[in-house]
Amino acid sequence: MDDRTMDCSSSSYVDSDHEHPRSIVHIDIDCFYAQVEMLRSPELRAVPLGVQQKNFVITSNYEARRCGVHKCMLVHDALKVCPNLKLVNGEDLQNYRTASNKIFELLLSWKCPVEKLGMDENFIDVTKIVQEKLKSVDVNNLIVPGHVYEEASANCACGCHTRLKLASQVAGEMRQKIFNELGFTTCAGIAHNKLLAKLICPLHKPNDQTTMFPEHAEGFMSALPSVRSIPSIGSKTAEALVSQKIITVSDLQEVPLDILKKHFNSDMAVRLKSLSLGNDNTPVKQSGKPQSIGLEDSFKTVSVRSEVEEKFSALLQRLLVLVREDGRIPVSLRVTLRKKDAKRLSSHRESRQCQISPSIFTISNSTLAVTQAGQQKLLTIIMRLFNKLIDLSKPFHLTLVGLAFTKFQERMTGRGSIVNYLMNDISVQSVLNLQSDCDTSATSMDYSAASPGSSTTTDLSDGEVEPSPKKPKKVNWIAKRRCLSKGEVASPSKLKVGELRLNSRELEKVSELRLNSRDRSLTPRASPAKDNMSDNSDTMKDVAEGGICDNCPSDVDKEVFNALPYEMQQELKTMWKNPSSSGVARSSPRTMNKANPNTILKYFVPHK
Ligand code: DCP
Ligand code: MG
Ligand code: MG
């Protein structure tokens, strides 16, 4: 099949004036949860398998489907049609999420936009890859893997047939790689837009793919039985359409736009019409990390506080696993309840959220973690939010509890981040723990405190939220330094190696350092005349206040220096006295080469 048009030079293919310029792949994993279970326990491959949540078989392997078990079937009914159905519990979504993320990450390796849709679907815009391929392939002999939806009737002048054939090959490569590296079989749809790619994806299930050329779009759409078959038409829009006797997609194709505009706003009417004809210009939006990470548990009814606490505790355990995988530090927590209204015989949801201290979380070996005490603290916060939502003096009936972390503090990583320094150098942890330890007790020097009992305790009693991490209290460095300076200098031996707590206030201290360095540079860079440190006496002078910064260079911000822990001050002093001994010349930190150690000095650089 040669669909090469007369003017299909390579360059004309990439012309954005093309009528059908894009090549979109939609990939859906076959019987996703069931495949995850079969990959974990290969013996399940040979038997009809159902994945159970509550009383439902939410999915099943194809062996079970052949026996008549279908998605979202009642367990009772599934066992009737398939008595030897093996059931596994699928209520813990952790393994499914992990698999989903691995598939997404693998697709990213093609370096084109990937949009994740739910757990087991991804859109990939392969337009650019196809453009590249066009430069090197013989377009006369292209083989299309899998199926083609109807044979191509006529060549499209824009050259899309060739592009879609190449896109189909890319889809085949992607599916093969997913199988080779992760073991999952998949289906794919290949078309010139997202709508069609998604709709044709399941036409040949399992483990196959389907390509559609644009001229078949309208005919394909007209055969869809219900307007709900169009993914972006939700229940409310469908209801509104049905109320106008627009039931099938064919009805929608035929109804005059003017009539539609009487019932929907103009943009919506045009969009509905367009979708019915198989047109969809929405881009593949690169997926990032989710805005919130949450879990819910529904049940018949819970009316006792202690039971609610148990539910939340179990939910929290599972949620923390997800947060650890995500890697971001949560700073906001939301509690959701579904209350049964006995009078109205209906249920409704209510939520309450509050900010939480990032210091509840620890980073150990680059992994986010929460200590037992931290977990207890979170549970306390959760139950306080619960108390705000429920009047405990009256009976209550809940049918769902939910927990979600809704805002996150990005962990600062990368070569330029001070976190690198902090993560590598034990002594710096005292800086980070300074505030909470001082606040807790002036004598407490237990820096192992990934510190449950520290001042980071979320106090919801007053206005129910902690001070916002975005607007931290101004930290009085001098006061904190005093807390440390009573001969109770932070001892590295008391620090837990690798455990690092960064909260926003602590990070702000770091930025304060940087800000100060901008105005009164700690580095001699701003003071070229003092670059030569061979004669310390010229460049250092005593500081009366506190008697701490003796022999500091004159261009050093004393306040900042005094607020540093003892070890760090010593390190700095040693370097100032003898720059070569530490391998860090007292020239600009920016000029340090790779051989130089990771030192706090390199973070004292004025921002440009
Ligand atoms: N799922 C769910 N609840 C539903 C439908 C699905 O929890 N009502 C879960 C189980 C599925 C997964 O989402 O494995 C993906 O949904 P799909 O619709 O893609 O179904 P499958 O991947 O299981 O099967 P298929 O081979 O038809 O894609
Ligand atoms: Mg699927
Ligand atoms: Mg799916």
XYZ file of C-alpha atoms and ligand atoms in Angstrom:
638
model
C 0.000 0.000 0.000
C 1.622 3.199 -1.126
C -0.045 6.326 -0.023
C 2.751 8.615 -0.963
C 1.367 11.782 -2.392
C 2.856 13.619 -5.353
C 4.537 16.294 -3.324
C 5.652 14.257 -0.366
C 9.228 15.334 -0.097
C 10.587 14.934 3.416
C 10.321 18.605 4.089
C 6.698 18.838 3.051
C 5.832 16.278 5.710
C 6.909 18.542 8.483
C 4.996 21.511 7.187
C 2.728 22.723 9.963
C 0.142 23.660 7.331
C -0.737 20.021 7.040
C -4.357 19.265 7.517
C -3.467 16.390 9.859
C -0.063 17.372 11.181
C 0.099 15.302 14.359
C 0.788 11.642 15.019
C -0.640 10.443 18.313
C -0.246 7.072 19.989
C -2.500 5.894 22.787
C -1.323 2.891 24.800
C -3.479 0.940 27.247
C -2.187 -1.969 29.308
C -4.108 -5.219 28.933
C -6.033 -6.285 32.048
C -3.706 -4.067 34.016
C -4.195 -5.085 37.650
C -4.420 -8.725 36.643
C -1.134 -8.484 34.729
C 0.544 -6.883 37.718
C -0.613 -9.817 39.835
C 0.493 -12.347 37.212
C 3.926 -10.765 36.975
C 4.268 -11.003 40.750
C 3.026 -14.601 40.847
C 3.614 -16.281 37.473
C 1.590 -19.350 38.476
C -1.511 -17.160 38.153
C -0.966 -16.922 34.401
C -2.321 -20.379 33.832
C -5.612 -19.869 35.664
C -8.642 -17.617 35.253
C -7.821 -14.720 37.549
C -9.976 -11.992 39.000
C -8.835 -8.944 40.961
C -11.244 -8.252 43.788
C -12.094 -4.981 45.501
C -14.864 -5.282 48.063
C -17.569 -7.375 46.372
C -16.472 -6.659 42.844
C -14.139 -8.244 40.369
C -12.712 -5.001 39.033
C -10.738 -6.696 36.305
C -9.749 -10.176 35.235
C -7.193 -11.792 33.020
C -8.171 -12.835 29.514
C -8.429 -16.458 30.614
C -11.244 -15.435 32.953
C -12.790 -13.156 30.331
C -13.124 -16.158 28.042
C -15.220 -17.779 30.778
C -17.520 -14.736 30.851
C -15.985 -12.762 33.709
C -16.006 -9.091 32.841
C -14.850 -5.909 34.493
C -16.740 -4.672 37.544
C -18.752 -7.860 37.914
C -20.024 -8.891 41.323
C -17.823 -11.609 42.815
C -20.910 -13.702 43.336
C -21.822 -13.527 39.625
C -18.249 -14.044 38.488
C -17.975 -17.256 40.490
C -21.210 -18.440 38.964
C -19.924 -18.142 35.399
C -16.402 -19.236 36.319
C -16.389 -21.473 39.416
C -12.645 -22.018 39.275
C -11.924 -18.280 39.185
C -8.899 -17.481 41.322
C -9.397 -14.224 43.190
C -6.690 -11.932 44.500
C -7.339 -8.888 46.633
C -6.608 -5.680 44.740
C -7.481 -3.105 47.372
C -3.921 -2.051 47.971
C -3.056 -0.070 44.872
C 0.607 0.287 45.657
C 1.938 -2.298 43.218
C -0.319 -0.987 40.484
C 0.885 2.549 41.017
C 4.488 1.458 40.931
C 3.942 -0.421 37.679
C 2.048 2.528 36.231
C 4.901 4.888 37.029
C 7.474 2.535 35.519
C 5.539 2.374 32.269
C 5.216 6.150 32.179
C 8.911 6.602 32.837
C 9.828 4.116 30.159
C 7.693 6.015 27.643
C 9.486 9.213 28.588
C 12.656 7.690 27.184
C 11.370 8.497 23.684
C 11.746 12.146 24.641
C 8.406 13.289 23.361
C 5.325 14.508 25.242
C 3.673 11.783 27.313
C 0.335 12.366 29.000
C -0.684 9.861 31.619
C -4.361 9.108 31.775
C -5.393 7.135 34.818
C -3.369 4.112 35.850
C -2.817 2.253 32.637
C -3.124 4.649 29.745
C -0.769 7.102 28.109
C -0.953 9.409 25.132
C 2.304 9.969 23.326
C 2.755 12.670 20.691
C 5.247 11.061 18.327
C 5.037 13.770 15.650
C 8.675 14.737 16.053
C 9.967 11.185 16.021
C 8.045 10.603 12.823
C 9.528 13.730 11.292
C 12.982 12.407 12.053
C 12.204 8.984 10.630
C 10.945 10.541 7.440
C 14.427 11.764 6.725
C 15.825 8.286 6.512
C 13.147 5.791 5.466
C 11.868 4.632 2.124
C 8.266 5.740 2.345
C 7.242 3.476 -0.545
C 7.488 0.281 1.409
C 6.162 0.945 4.824
C 4.743 -1.923 6.803
C 2.070 -1.081 9.337
C 2.261 -3.314 12.397
C -1.044 -4.631 13.725
C -4.312 -3.593 12.165
C -5.449 -0.723 10.005
C -8.997 0.502 10.550
C -10.473 0.056 7.095
C -8.070 0.195 4.222
C -6.865 3.601 3.166
C -9.224 4.729 0.443
C -7.359 7.674 -1.003
C -4.107 9.334 -0.217
C -4.485 12.418 1.846
C -2.720 15.337 0.238
C -1.088 16.323 3.495
C 0.927 13.112 3.653
C -0.572 11.954 6.923
C -0.887 8.342 5.814
C 2.825 7.898 5.653
C 3.309 9.687 8.925
C 0.711 7.547 10.654
C 2.302 4.378 9.301
C 5.591 5.478 10.772
C 3.834 6.388 14.014
C 2.405 2.895 14.045
C 5.926 1.514 13.822
C 6.982 3.706 16.726
C 3.992 2.443 18.709
C 5.076 -1.106 17.948
C 8.575 -0.330 19.237
C 7.155 1.195 22.388
C 4.926 -1.768 23.085
C 7.790 -4.144 22.467
C 9.988 -2.267 24.888
C 7.284 -2.218 27.541
C 6.995 -5.962 27.137
C 10.725 -6.659 27.044
C 11.606 -4.491 30.007
C 8.511 -4.649 32.185
C 6.663 -7.733 30.975
C 3.317 -6.097 30.155
C 1.327 -6.709 26.995
C -0.503 -3.651 25.727
C -2.867 -2.307 23.113
C -2.311 0.828 21.076
C -4.297 3.162 18.900
C -2.548 5.358 16.352
C -4.309 8.320 14.753
C -3.869 11.985 13.987
C -5.547 13.088 17.218
C -6.047 11.978 20.813
C -9.750 11.320 20.510
C -9.384 8.814 17.692
C -6.205 7.229 19.064
C -8.002 6.469 22.323
C -11.177 5.247 20.716
C -9.509 2.819 18.333
C -7.010 1.522 20.891
C -9.252 -1.285 22.199
C -10.438 -2.448 18.781
C -8.068 -5.408 18.798
C -7.500 -6.631 22.315
C -5.334 -7.941 23.832
C -1.754 -7.336 22.765
C -2.323 -5.617 19.432
C -2.611 -2.223 17.827
C -4.819 -0.363 15.391
C -4.040 2.530 13.088
C -6.652 4.833 11.608
C -6.327 7.278 8.748
C -8.272 10.530 9.006
C -10.745 9.859 6.211
C -12.392 7.164 8.320
C -12.901 9.320 11.357
C -16.398 10.535 10.606
C -17.688 7.097 9.657
C -16.115 5.522 12.698
C -17.621 8.107 15.009
C -21.072 7.788 13.496
C -21.143 4.130 14.482
C -20.627 4.835 18.176
C -23.789 3.929 20.035
C -23.904 6.697 22.634
C -22.651 10.251 23.050
C -21.071 8.933 26.253
C -18.682 6.937 24.072
C -16.837 10.194 23.470
C -14.348 10.374 26.343
C -14.700 14.083 27.056
C -18.487 13.980 27.266
C -19.398 13.480 30.902
C -22.668 12.468 32.461
C -24.103 15.978 32.767
C -23.416 16.925 29.133
C -24.755 13.563 28.021
C -27.920 14.116 30.050
C -28.385 17.528 28.479
C -27.904 16.030 25.007
C -30.227 13.133 25.660
C -32.870 15.548 26.902
C -32.705 17.051 23.396
C -33.037 13.582 21.897
C -29.419 13.558 20.851
C -28.521 10.037 21.879
C -26.017 8.556 19.473
C -22.899 10.199 18.064
C -24.622 10.093 14.701
C -27.444 12.216 16.193
C -24.845 14.699 17.341
C -23.263 14.793 13.892
C -26.593 15.605 12.320
C -28.003 18.175 14.699
C -27.503 21.710 13.316
C -24.954 23.764 15.207
C -27.522 26.523 15.779
C -29.732 24.120 17.668
C -26.817 22.988 19.821
C -25.991 26.600 20.576
C -29.433 27.056 22.086
C -28.610 24.521 24.772
C -24.883 24.987 25.242
C -22.634 27.973 25.102
C -21.162 28.657 21.697
C -17.703 27.194 22.381
C -19.161 24.076 23.887
C -21.549 23.593 20.976
C -18.713 23.889 18.474
C -16.577 21.503 20.487
C -19.350 18.902 20.724
C -19.967 19.089 17.019
C -16.288 18.830 16.294
C -15.837 15.795 18.534
C -18.759 14.018 16.923
C -16.959 14.305 13.595
C -13.758 12.913 15.047
C -11.912 16.228 15.275
C -9.844 17.011 18.324
C -7.058 19.558 18.529
C -6.184 19.129 22.184
C -2.454 18.704 22.679
C -0.727 15.872 24.505
C 0.094 17.589 27.772
C 3.260 16.360 29.397
C 2.266 14.813 32.723
C 4.107 15.773 35.823
C 3.742 14.836 39.420
C 0.187 14.850 40.743
C -1.075 17.938 42.560
C -2.197 15.810 45.443
C -1.630 12.280 46.676
C -4.583 10.760 48.432
C -6.361 7.595 49.410
C -9.908 6.840 50.457
C -11.556 3.937 52.160
C -15.278 3.372 51.933
C -17.335 1.057 54.121
C -20.883 0.401 55.214
C -20.830 2.559 58.280
C -18.551 3.597 61.099
C -19.991 5.416 64.107
C -17.305 5.148 66.773
C -14.359 7.526 67.061
C -11.822 4.817 67.863
C -12.826 2.942 64.728
C -12.400 6.091 62.684
C -8.926 6.478 64.132
C -8.081 2.915 63.149
C -9.276 3.551 59.610
C -7.210 6.712 59.373
C -4.184 5.001 60.821
C -4.348 2.251 58.200
C -4.912 4.796 55.461
C -1.986 6.876 56.676
C 0.363 3.888 56.512
C -0.536 3.321 52.903
C -0.420 6.984 52.037
C 3.080 7.359 53.432
C 4.308 4.648 51.091
C 2.984 6.675 48.164
C 4.542 9.866 49.436
C 7.884 8.144 49.848
C 7.704 6.980 46.259
C 6.807 10.455 45.099
C 9.736 11.992 46.933
C 8.256 15.435 47.573
C 7.806 16.721 51.114
C 4.134 17.318 51.936
C 3.168 20.586 53.575
C -0.594 20.258 53.609
C -2.941 17.506 54.688
C -6.632 17.075 53.892
C -9.108 14.868 55.690
C -12.324 13.888 53.931
C -15.390 12.235 55.433
C -18.555 11.023 53.819
C -21.385 11.441 56.260
C -24.583 9.522 56.066
C -27.478 11.844 56.608
C -30.077 9.680 58.327
C -32.830 12.239 57.780
C -32.214 12.732 54.092
C -31.093 9.120 53.560
C -28.226 10.490 51.542
C -24.485 10.899 51.897
C -22.318 13.911 51.404
C -18.640 14.622 51.641
C -16.913 17.164 53.787
C -13.241 18.015 53.923
C -10.939 20.004 56.118
C -7.289 20.632 55.570
C -4.388 22.208 57.347
C -0.763 22.889 56.771
C 1.715 20.523 58.287
C 5.304 21.026 59.160
C 7.696 19.587 56.589
C 9.937 18.659 59.496
C 7.615 15.776 60.306
C 9.344 14.126 57.391
C 12.937 13.075 57.370
C 15.274 12.344 54.531
C 17.377 9.308 55.106
C 19.710 8.074 52.385
C 17.929 10.385 49.974
C 14.625 8.732 50.798
C 11.695 10.457 52.408
C 10.648 8.845 55.666
C 8.559 9.465 58.756
C 9.505 8.249 62.188
C 7.004 6.455 64.396
C 6.598 9.634 66.388
C 6.120 11.601 63.176
C 3.365 9.230 62.188
C 1.746 9.660 65.560
C 1.935 13.382 65.095
C 0.219 13.122 61.729
C -2.487 10.944 63.229
C -3.039 13.541 65.939
C -3.441 16.216 63.285
C -5.837 13.996 61.364
C -7.992 13.366 64.418
C -8.068 17.052 65.236
C -9.345 17.750 61.752
C -11.825 14.944 62.244
C -13.007 16.580 65.472
C -13.585 19.773 63.551
C -15.713 17.954 61.024
C -17.769 15.917 63.459
C -19.784 17.023 66.422
C -18.917 14.214 68.805
C -21.718 15.106 71.201
C -24.121 13.688 68.613
C -24.199 10.292 66.888
C -22.463 10.153 63.524
C -22.350 7.674 60.678
C -19.534 7.686 58.181
C -19.330 5.716 54.976
C -15.928 6.922 53.800
C -12.741 8.395 55.136
C -10.099 9.943 52.948
C -6.634 11.370 53.421
C -4.596 13.390 50.992
C -1.406 15.368 50.977
C -2.358 18.364 48.912
C 0.678 20.609 48.720
C 4.325 19.794 48.477
C 7.659 21.367 48.994
C 9.966 20.364 46.194
C 13.171 18.862 47.422
C 15.953 20.970 46.147
C 18.412 18.862 44.327
C 20.977 19.336 41.656
C 24.521 20.509 41.694
C 23.791 24.008 42.828
C 21.552 23.107 45.710
C 22.694 23.531 49.260
C 20.900 20.282 49.976
C 23.831 18.476 48.409
C 26.102 20.017 50.931
C 23.727 19.349 53.765
C 23.171 15.777 52.747
C 26.857 15.047 52.608
C 28.145 16.793 55.624
C 27.019 15.669 58.989
C 28.011 18.800 60.822
C 25.622 20.924 58.875
C 22.687 19.073 60.279
C 23.099 21.037 63.424
C 22.170 24.125 61.464
C 19.033 22.514 60.321
C 18.023 21.219 63.685
C 18.958 24.385 65.449
C 15.599 25.954 65.636
C 13.511 23.058 66.756
C 15.957 21.913 69.350
C 16.329 25.324 70.816
C 12.627 25.780 70.889
C 12.055 22.510 72.591
C 14.552 22.860 75.312
C 17.486 25.089 75.814
C 19.465 22.213 77.166
C 18.456 19.553 74.765
C 21.231 18.708 72.407
C 19.820 15.504 71.080
C 20.305 16.164 67.452
C 19.234 12.720 66.508
C 15.874 14.306 66.863
C 14.273 13.728 63.590
C 12.557 15.155 66.331
C 9.077 14.201 67.158
C 8.955 16.232 70.275
C 10.334 19.329 68.741
C 8.623 22.612 68.194
C 7.400 21.411 64.900
C 4.386 19.869 66.540
C 1.404 21.029 64.634
C -0.811 22.900 66.929
C -4.264 23.057 65.550
C -5.798 24.500 68.635
C -5.177 28.000 67.576
C -6.658 28.658 64.219
C -6.124 25.012 63.354
C -3.087 25.526 61.226
C 0.578 25.807 61.688
C 2.320 28.902 60.573
C 2.321 28.667 56.851
C 5.506 27.216 55.463
C 5.262 29.869 52.811
C 5.313 32.616 55.408
C 7.625 31.338 58.059
C 8.267 33.245 61.225
C 11.362 35.350 61.107
C 14.076 33.386 62.764
C 16.181 35.077 65.309
C 19.530 33.641 64.561
C 21.299 35.286 67.385
C 18.904 33.934 69.959
C 19.354 30.505 68.528
C 23.054 30.826 68.541
C 22.865 31.662 72.237
C 20.940 28.522 72.724
C 23.861 26.656 71.350
C 26.623 28.712 72.746
C 26.238 27.824 76.409
C 28.951 25.303 76.009
C 26.449 23.017 74.452
C 27.834 22.977 71.040
C 26.275 20.581 68.623
C 28.297 17.477 68.632
C 28.542 15.543 65.420
C 28.554 12.390 67.479
C 25.038 13.155 68.484
C 23.846 13.535 64.956
C 22.280 10.760 63.050
C 24.251 10.343 59.902
C 22.258 10.964 56.795
C 19.121 12.026 58.595
C 18.228 15.440 57.491
C 15.201 17.470 58.108
C 14.598 20.415 55.934
C 11.650 22.536 56.711
C 10.796 25.738 55.063
C 11.953 27.791 57.982
C 15.252 26.043 57.887
C 15.484 26.547 54.187
C 14.711 30.169 54.731
C 17.718 30.370 57.010
C 19.734 29.162 54.104
C 18.244 31.758 51.838
C 18.889 34.355 54.490
C 22.493 33.389 54.315
C 22.425 33.780 50.603
C 20.637 37.079 50.813
C 23.110 38.401 53.286
C 25.899 37.280 51.104
C 24.390 39.285 48.295
C 24.651 42.523 50.208
C 27.695 41.883 52.297
C 29.419 39.099 50.538
C 30.965 36.505 52.756
C 33.220 35.615 49.930
C 36.081 37.937 49.212
C 34.823 38.143 45.677
C 33.086 41.388 46.372
C 36.282 42.671 47.824
C 39.024 41.992 45.319
C 41.611 43.795 47.351
C 41.358 41.089 49.979
C 41.700 38.162 47.696
C 45.147 37.464 48.934
C 44.714 35.781 52.278
C 48.320 35.095 52.990
C 48.369 37.711 55.690
C 45.445 36.982 57.911
C 46.135 39.759 60.303
C 45.354 42.273 57.612
C 42.050 40.908 56.763
C 40.693 39.673 60.036
C 39.660 41.530 63.073
C 38.142 40.662 66.390
C 34.469 40.882 66.903
C 33.540 42.066 70.330
C 29.967 40.911 70.289
C 29.756 37.424 71.710
C 33.480 37.035 71.239
C 32.744 34.341 68.734
C 33.885 35.639 65.440
C 37.449 36.316 66.346
C 39.703 36.554 63.352
C 36.876 36.764 60.878
C 37.625 38.468 57.601
C 36.255 41.967 57.687
C 33.908 41.322 54.832
C 32.149 38.525 56.642
C 28.630 39.059 57.876
C 29.166 38.617 61.614
C 25.571 37.945 62.377
C 25.456 35.112 59.954
C 28.765 33.762 61.115
C 27.764 33.889 64.760
C 24.617 32.007 64.050
C 26.505 29.115 62.505
C 27.227 26.076 64.618
C 30.573 25.799 66.221
C 31.952 23.165 63.874
C 31.073 25.167 60.855
C 32.655 28.275 62.301
C 35.799 26.274 62.956
C 35.800 24.965 59.440
C 35.467 28.450 58.041
C 38.156 29.839 60.302
C 40.558 27.112 59.332
C 39.958 27.856 55.707
C 40.427 31.560 56.213
C 43.663 30.985 58.066
C 44.967 28.512 55.585
C 42.980 28.335 52.399
C 45.136 25.646 50.877
C 44.702 23.250 53.821
C 41.075 22.618 52.997
C 41.588 22.600 49.316
C 39.413 25.669 49.004
C 41.138 28.784 47.946
C 39.652 31.921 49.302
C 38.883 33.046 45.873
C 35.464 32.841 44.428
C 33.639 29.642 45.168
C 32.470 29.794 41.604
C 35.975 29.076 40.491
C 36.323 25.917 42.503
C 37.168 22.937 40.457
C 35.996 19.382 40.769
C 38.804 18.367 43.038
C 37.592 20.704 45.712
C 35.489 19.232 48.473
C 31.874 20.067 49.000
C 32.032 22.963 51.402
C 29.579 25.461 52.746
C 31.662 28.230 51.216
C 30.513 27.392 47.794
C 26.958 28.198 48.796
C 27.857 31.655 50.011
C 27.764 33.087 46.574
C 26.008 36.299 45.761
C 23.038 35.786 43.501
C 23.248 37.565 40.262
N -10.178 -0.326 37.290
C -10.822 -0.025 38.479
N -12.140 0.258 38.494
C -12.834 0.246 37.349
C -12.200 -0.045 36.136
C -10.853 -0.337 36.142
O -10.192 -0.015 39.525
N -14.126 0.527 37.385
C -8.751 -0.645 37.328
C -8.514 -2.089 37.071
C -7.942 -2.138 35.709
C -7.301 -0.797 35.535
O -8.079 0.075 36.310
O -6.985 -3.182 35.592
C -7.268 -0.327 34.100
O -8.599 -0.226 33.566
P -8.952 -0.680 32.114
O -10.293 -0.174 31.811
O -7.873 -0.336 31.175
O -9.086 -2.246 32.228
P -7.988 -3.363 32.171
O -6.651 -2.817 31.917
O -8.117 -4.194 33.384
O -8.472 -4.245 30.968
P -8.297 -3.994 29.418
O -7.494 -5.146 28.935
O -9.676 -4.050 28.908
O -7.665 -2.682 29.219
Mg -6.239 -1.524 30.317
Mg -7.386 1.678 30.637
